Tab-separated table of C-alpha atoms in Angstrom:
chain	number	residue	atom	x	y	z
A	1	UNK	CA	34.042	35.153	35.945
A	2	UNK	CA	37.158	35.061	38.153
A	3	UNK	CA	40.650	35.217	36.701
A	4	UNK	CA	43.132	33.122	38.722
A	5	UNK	CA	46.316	34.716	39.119
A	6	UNK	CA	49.647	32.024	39.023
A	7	UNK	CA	51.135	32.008	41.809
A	8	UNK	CA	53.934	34.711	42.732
A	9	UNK	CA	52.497	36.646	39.634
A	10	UNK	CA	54.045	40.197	40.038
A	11	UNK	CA	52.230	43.325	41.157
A	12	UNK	CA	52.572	45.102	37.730
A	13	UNK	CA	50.750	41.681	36.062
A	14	UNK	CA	47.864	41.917	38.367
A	15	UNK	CA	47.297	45.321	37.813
A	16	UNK	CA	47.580	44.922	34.261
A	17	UNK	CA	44.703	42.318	33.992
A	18	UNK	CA	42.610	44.088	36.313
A	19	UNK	CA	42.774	47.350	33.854
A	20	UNK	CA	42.554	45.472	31.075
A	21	UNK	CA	38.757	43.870	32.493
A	22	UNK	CA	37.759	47.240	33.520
A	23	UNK	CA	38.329	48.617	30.086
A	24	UNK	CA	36.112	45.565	29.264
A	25	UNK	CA	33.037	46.930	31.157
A	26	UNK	CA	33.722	45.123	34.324
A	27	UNK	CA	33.976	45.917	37.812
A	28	UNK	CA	37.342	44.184	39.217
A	29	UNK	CA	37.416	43.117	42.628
A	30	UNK	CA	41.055	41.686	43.557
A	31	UNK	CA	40.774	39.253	46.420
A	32	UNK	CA	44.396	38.170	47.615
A	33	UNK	CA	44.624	34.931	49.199
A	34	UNK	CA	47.746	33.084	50.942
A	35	UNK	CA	49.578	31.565	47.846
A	36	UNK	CA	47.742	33.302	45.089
A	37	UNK	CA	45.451	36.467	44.048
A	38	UNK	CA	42.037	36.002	42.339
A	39	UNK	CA	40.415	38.655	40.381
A	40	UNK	CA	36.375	38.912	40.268
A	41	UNK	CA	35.281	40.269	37.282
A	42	UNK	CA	31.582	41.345	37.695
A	43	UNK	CA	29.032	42.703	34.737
A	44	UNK	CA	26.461	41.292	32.442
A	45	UNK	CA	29.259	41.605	29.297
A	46	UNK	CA	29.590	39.602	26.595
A	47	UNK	CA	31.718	36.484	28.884
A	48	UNK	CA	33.570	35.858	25.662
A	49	UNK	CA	35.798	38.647	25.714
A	50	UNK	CA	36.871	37.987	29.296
A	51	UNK	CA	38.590	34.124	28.513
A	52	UNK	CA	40.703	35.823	26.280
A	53	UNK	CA	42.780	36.986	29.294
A	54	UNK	CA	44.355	33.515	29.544
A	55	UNK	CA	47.011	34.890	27.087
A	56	UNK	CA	48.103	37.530	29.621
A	57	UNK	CA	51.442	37.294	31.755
A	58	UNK	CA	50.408	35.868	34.610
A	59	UNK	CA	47.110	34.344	34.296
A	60	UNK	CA	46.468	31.051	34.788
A	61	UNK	CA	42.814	30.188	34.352
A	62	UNK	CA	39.769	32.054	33.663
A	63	UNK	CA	36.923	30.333	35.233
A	64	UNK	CA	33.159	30.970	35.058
A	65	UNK	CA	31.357	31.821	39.213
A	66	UNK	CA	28.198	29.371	38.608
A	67	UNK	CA	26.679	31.572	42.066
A	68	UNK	CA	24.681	33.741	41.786
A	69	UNK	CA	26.844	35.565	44.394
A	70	UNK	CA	29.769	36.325	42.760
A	71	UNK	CA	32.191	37.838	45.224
A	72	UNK	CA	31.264	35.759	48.611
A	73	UNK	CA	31.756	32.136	46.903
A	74	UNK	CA	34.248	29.811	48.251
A	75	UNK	CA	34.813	29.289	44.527
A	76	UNK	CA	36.063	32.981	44.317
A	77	UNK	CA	37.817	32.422	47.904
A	78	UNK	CA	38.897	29.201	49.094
A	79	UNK	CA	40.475	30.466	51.988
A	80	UNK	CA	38.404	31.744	55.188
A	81	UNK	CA	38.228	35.681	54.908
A	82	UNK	CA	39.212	37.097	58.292
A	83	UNK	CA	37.610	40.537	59.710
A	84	UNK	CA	40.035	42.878	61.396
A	85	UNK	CA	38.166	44.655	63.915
A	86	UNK	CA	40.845	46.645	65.754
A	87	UNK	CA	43.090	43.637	67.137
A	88	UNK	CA	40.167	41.042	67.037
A	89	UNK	CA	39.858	38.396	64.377
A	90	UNK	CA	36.766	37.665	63.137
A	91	UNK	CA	36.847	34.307	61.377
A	92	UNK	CA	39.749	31.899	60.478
A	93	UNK	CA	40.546	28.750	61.993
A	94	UNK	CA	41.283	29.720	65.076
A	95	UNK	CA	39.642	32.950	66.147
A	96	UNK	CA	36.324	32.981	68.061
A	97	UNK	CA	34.701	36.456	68.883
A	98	UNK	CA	32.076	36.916	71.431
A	99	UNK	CA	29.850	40.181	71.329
A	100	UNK	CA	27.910	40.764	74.658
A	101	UNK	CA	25.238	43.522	75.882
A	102	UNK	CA	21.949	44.746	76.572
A	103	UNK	CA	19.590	44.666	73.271
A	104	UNK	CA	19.245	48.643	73.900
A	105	UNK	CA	21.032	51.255	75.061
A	106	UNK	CA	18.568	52.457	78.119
A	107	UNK	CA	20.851	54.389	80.170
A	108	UNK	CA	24.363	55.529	80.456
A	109	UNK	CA	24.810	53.908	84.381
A	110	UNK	CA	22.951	50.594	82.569
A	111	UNK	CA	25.257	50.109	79.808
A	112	UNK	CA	28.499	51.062	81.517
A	113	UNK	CA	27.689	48.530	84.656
A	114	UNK	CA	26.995	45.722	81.472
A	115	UNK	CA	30.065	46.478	79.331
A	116	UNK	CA	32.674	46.048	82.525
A	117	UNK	CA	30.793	43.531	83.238
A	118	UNK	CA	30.538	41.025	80.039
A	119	UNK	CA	34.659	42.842	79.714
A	120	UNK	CA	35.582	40.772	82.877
A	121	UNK	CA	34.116	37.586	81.802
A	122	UNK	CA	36.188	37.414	78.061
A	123	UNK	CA	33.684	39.553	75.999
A	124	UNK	CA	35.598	41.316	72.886
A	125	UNK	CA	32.833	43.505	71.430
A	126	UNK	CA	29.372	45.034	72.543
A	127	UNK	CA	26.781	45.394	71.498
A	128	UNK	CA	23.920	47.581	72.035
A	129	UNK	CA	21.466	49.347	70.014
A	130	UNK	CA	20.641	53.184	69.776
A	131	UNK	CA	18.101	52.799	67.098
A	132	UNK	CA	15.754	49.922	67.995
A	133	UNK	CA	13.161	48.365	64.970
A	134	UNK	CA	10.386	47.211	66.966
A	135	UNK	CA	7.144	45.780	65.885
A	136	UNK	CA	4.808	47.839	67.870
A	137	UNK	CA	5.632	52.147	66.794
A	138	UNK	CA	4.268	52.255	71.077
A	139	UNK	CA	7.543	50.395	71.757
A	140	UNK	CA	11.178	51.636	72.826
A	141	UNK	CA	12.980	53.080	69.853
A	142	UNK	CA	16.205	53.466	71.220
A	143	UNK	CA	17.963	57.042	72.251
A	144	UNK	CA	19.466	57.828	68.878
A	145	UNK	CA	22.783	59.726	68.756
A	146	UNK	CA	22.424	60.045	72.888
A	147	UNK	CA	22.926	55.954	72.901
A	148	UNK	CA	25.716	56.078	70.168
A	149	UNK	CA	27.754	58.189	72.655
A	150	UNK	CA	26.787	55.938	75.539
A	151	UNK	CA	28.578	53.292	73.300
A	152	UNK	CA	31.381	55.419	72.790
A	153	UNK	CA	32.300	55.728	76.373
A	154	UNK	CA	32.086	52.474	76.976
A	155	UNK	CA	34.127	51.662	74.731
A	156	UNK	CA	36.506	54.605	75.912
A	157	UNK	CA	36.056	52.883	79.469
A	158	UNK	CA	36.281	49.001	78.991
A	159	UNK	CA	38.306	48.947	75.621
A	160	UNK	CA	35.606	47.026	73.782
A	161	UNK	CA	34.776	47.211	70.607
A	162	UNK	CA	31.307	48.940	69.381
A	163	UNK	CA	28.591	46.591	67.196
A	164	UNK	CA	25.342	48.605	67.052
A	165	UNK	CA	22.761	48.902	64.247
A	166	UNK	CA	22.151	50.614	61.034
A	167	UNK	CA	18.472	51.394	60.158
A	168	UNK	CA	18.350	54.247	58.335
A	169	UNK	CA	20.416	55.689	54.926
A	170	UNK	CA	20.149	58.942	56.972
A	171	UNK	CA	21.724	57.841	59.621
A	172	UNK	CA	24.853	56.330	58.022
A	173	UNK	CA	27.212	58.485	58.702
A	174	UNK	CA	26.322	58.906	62.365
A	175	UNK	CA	26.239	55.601	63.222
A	176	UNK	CA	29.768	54.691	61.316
A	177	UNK	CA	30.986	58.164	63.682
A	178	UNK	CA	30.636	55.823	66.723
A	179	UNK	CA	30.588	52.586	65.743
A	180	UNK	CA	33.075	49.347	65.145
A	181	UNK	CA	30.891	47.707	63.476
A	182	UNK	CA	27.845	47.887	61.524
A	183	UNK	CA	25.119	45.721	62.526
A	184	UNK	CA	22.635	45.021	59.846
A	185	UNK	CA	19.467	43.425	60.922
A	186	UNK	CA	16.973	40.731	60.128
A	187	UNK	CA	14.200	43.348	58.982
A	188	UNK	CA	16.899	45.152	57.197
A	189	UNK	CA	18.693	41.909	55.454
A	190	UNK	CA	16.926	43.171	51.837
A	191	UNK	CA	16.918	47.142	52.107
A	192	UNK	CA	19.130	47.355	49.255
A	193	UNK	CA	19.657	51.231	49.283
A	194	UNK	CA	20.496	50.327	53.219
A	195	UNK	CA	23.124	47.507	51.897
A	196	UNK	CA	24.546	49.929	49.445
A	197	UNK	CA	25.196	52.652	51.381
A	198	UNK	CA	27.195	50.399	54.134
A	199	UNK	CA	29.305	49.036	51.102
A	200	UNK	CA	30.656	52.245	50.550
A	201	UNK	CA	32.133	52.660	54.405
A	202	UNK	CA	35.077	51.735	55.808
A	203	UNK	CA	33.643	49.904	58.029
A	204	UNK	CA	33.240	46.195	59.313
A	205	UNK	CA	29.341	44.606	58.431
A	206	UNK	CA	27.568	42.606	60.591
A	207	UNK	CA	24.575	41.117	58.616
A	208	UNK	CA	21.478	39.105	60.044
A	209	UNK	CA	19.775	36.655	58.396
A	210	UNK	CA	16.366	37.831	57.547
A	211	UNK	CA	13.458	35.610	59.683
A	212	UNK	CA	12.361	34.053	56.051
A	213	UNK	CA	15.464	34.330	54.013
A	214	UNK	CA	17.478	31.246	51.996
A	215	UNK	CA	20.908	31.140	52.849
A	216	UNK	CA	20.823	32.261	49.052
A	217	UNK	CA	19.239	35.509	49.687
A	218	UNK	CA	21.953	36.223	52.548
A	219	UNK	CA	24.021	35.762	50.341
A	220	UNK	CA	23.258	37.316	47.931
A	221	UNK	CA	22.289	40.507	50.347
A	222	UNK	CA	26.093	40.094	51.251
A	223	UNK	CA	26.985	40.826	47.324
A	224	UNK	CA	25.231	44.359	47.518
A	225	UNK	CA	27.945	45.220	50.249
A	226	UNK	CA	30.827	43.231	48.898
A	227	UNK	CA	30.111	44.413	45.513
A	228	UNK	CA	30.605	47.732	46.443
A	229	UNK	CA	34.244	47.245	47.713
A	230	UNK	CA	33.366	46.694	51.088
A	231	UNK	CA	34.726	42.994	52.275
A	232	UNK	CA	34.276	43.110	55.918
A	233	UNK	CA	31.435	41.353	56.042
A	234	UNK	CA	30.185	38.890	59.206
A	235	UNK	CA	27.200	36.407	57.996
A	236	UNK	CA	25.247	36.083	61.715
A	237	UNK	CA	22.329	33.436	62.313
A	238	UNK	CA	19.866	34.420	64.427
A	239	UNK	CA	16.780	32.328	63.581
A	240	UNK	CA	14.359	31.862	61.436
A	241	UNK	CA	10.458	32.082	60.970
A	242	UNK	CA	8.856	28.622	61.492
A	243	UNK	CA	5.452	27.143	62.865
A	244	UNK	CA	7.524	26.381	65.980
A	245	UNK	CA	5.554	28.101	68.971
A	246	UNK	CA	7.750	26.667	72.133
A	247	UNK	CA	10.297	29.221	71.174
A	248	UNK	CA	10.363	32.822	69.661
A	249	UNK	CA	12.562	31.428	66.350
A	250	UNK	CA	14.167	28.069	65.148
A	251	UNK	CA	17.627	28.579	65.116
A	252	UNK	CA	19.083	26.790	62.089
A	253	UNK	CA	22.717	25.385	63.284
A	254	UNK	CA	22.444	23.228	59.813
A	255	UNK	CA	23.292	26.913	58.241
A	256	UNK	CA	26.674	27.143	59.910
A	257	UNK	CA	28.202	24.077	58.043
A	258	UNK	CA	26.204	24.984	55.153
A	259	UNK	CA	27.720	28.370	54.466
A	260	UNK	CA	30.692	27.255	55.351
A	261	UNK	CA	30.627	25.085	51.789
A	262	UNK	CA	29.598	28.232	50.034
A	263	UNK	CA	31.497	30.991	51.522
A	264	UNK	CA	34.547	32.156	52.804
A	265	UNK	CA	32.981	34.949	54.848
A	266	UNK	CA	32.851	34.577	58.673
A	267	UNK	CA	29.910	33.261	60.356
A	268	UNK	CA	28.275	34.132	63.430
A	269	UNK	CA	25.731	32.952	65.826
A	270	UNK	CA	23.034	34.966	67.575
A	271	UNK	CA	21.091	32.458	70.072
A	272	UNK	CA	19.338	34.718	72.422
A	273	UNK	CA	17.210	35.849	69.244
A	274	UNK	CA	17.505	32.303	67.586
A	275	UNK	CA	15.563	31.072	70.601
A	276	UNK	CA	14.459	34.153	72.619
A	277	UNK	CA	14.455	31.907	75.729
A	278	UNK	CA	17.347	32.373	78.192
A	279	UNK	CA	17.184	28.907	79.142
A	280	UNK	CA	17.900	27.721	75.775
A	281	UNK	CA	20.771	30.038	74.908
A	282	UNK	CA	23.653	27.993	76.187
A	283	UNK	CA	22.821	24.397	75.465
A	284	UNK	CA	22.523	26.450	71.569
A	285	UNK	CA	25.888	28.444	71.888
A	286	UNK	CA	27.516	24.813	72.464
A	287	UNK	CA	26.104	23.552	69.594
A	288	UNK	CA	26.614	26.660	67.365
A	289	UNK	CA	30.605	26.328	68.342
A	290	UNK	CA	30.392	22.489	67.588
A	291	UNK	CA	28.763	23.504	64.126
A	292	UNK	CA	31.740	26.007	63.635
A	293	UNK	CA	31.031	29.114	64.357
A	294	UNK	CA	33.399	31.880	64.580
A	295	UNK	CA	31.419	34.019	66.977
A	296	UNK	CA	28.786	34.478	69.313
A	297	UNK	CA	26.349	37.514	69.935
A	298	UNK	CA	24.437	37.236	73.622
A	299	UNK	CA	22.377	39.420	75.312
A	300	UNK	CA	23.181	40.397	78.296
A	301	UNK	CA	21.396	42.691	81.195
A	302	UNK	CA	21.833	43.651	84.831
A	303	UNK	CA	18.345	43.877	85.900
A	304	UNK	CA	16.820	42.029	82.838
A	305	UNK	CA	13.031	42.352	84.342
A	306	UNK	CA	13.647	45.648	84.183
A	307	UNK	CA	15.029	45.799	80.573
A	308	UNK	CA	13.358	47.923	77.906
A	309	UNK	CA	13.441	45.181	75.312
A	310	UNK	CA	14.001	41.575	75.276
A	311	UNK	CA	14.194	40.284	78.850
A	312	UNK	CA	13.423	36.984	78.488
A	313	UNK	CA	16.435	36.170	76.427
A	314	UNK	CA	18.849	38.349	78.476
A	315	UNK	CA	21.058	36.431	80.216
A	316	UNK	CA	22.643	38.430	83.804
A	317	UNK	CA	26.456	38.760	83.955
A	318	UNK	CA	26.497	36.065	86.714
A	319	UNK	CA	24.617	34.044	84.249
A	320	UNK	CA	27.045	35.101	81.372
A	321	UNK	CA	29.952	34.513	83.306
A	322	UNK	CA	28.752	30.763	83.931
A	323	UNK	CA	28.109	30.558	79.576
A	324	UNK	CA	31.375	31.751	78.670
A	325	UNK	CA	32.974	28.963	81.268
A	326	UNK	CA	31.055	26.186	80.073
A	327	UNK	CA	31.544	26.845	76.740
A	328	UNK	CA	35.725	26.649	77.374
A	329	UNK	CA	35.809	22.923	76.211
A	330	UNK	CA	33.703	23.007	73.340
A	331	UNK	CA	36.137	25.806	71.776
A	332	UNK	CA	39.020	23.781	72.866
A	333	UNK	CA	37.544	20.947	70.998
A	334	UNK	CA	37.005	23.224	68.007
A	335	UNK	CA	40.589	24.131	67.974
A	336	UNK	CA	39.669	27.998	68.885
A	337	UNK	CA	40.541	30.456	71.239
A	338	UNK	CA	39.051	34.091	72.236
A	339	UNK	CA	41.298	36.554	71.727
């Protein structure tokens, strides 16, 4: 249920209502938007007991969440939730975020020479990872805690902004050390204990689709973290699983409008793993701003023969350069602007 709040209801009233649920058997989770605050009231209680709060000061409805996902419907939220990472907006009208870098950290010359690099050319954030979940257990793995302070002097360095991955519970608190943001991925989407654990930290969440998952199950993957208090969360599309062979995944641009209707979280677009083709990635980073996107994630290498893990879809810096000026019109057109 979510308990609408009328508008310029005082602090005291909100807080009132939102003890008076939790002594009720619910968890509260206040949600302020620009004219109004909503309160989510989540449990399996008897619902009865909750429409009586229609009597208290400052209520004015008490409304039923027909979602499954509670917290991240734009029934909850009509306005577009915005993620603060330092001075960068994630999400809004306006705001466009690009994250750039190699898939893994290799070396600390490698990812220094990329980070000033993609920094020059309008990049915000970048990413890399230290832990790497590869198919084969004979491929690169990543250099751990060694590649998480690779990150951290870049960022020291350039100024950008740290997205790297999450894999393990054991690992939380390491990772969220170094990192800006938490980067959930695909083969991670469902590992609830994973989701939980992020929930609790203070900390920004970028979550991947998973390569077979509804737009539902993101969703409702998103509600583990946001349920837990943590509302920094960044929905990113990076392909799905299809019979398609041409490319490595089919990047589904109908999933940007889409969860657009159901949520107000931000939304993302990954197209160097949505096609794993370089040639594909900018012709799909037009389209993914003309869907409206708030972001982009690229891949990006210096020598990307040479690169540990995914070459093919690694653009060079002269080749991301040329990307982030072709895609100047399209955000224009959007009404967006990197900041």
């Amino acid at each position: 249920m979510i308990i609408v709040m009328k508008k310029g209801a005082s602090k005291k009233e909100i807080e009132k209502v939102s003890k008076h649920i939790e002594k009720l058997g619910y968890q509260t989770h206040p949600i302020v938007g620009v004219e109004r605050t909503v309160i989510g009231a989540v449990g399996d209680q008897d619902k009865e007991r909750l429409k009586a709060l229609i009597t208290m000061a400052g209520v004015e409805s008490v409304m039923p969440v027909l979602q499954p996902y509670k917290i991240a419907s734009r029934s909850v939220k009509k306005h577009d939730t915005v993620v603060q990472v330092g001075k960068i907006k994630i999400g809004g009208k306006k705001n466009f975020a690009v994250m750039a870098g190699p898939c893994a950290v290799e070396t600390k010359d490698q990812t220094l020479k990329i980070a000033e690099k993609v920094k020059a050319e309008g990049a915000q954030l970048l990413r890399g990872g230290a832990f790497k979940p590869r198919t084969s257990p004979y491929s690169f793995q990543g250099l751990e805690e060694k590649g998480l302070k690779i990150l951290a002097e870049a960022r020291k360095k350039t100024g950008l902004k740290i997205v790297t991955e999450l894999m393990s519970v054991d690992h939380a608190k390491m990772v969220a050390k170094y990192a800006d943001v938490i980067q959930i991925g695909a083969r991670n989407m469902q590992n609830f204990s994973l989701l939980k654990v992020v929930g609790e930290l203070n900390k920004p969440v970028l979550l991947k689709r998973g390569h077979a998952a509804t737009l539902e199950e993101l969703l409702m993957s998103a509600e583990y973290i946001l349920s837990r208090g943590n509302y920094n969360v960044i929905l990113c599309e990076r392909g799905i699983r299809t019979f398609e062979k041409a490319y490595r995944n089919t990047l589904d641009l109908n999933a940007i409008p889409a969860l657009k209707q159901m949520t107000h979280l931000p939304v993302i677009v990954d197209p160097s793993h949505g096609t794993g083709r370089k040639d594909l990635i900018l012709p799909m980073a037009k389209a993914a701003i003309a869907a409206g996107a708030d972001g982009l994630m690229i891949e990006v290498h210096t020598h990307p023969e040479e690169a540990y893990s995914d070459g093919p879809q690694s653009l060079t810096p002269k080749e991301f350069a040329h990307l982030m000026n072709e895609i100047k019109p399209f955000l224009q057109a959007a009404g967006k602007e990197i900041i």
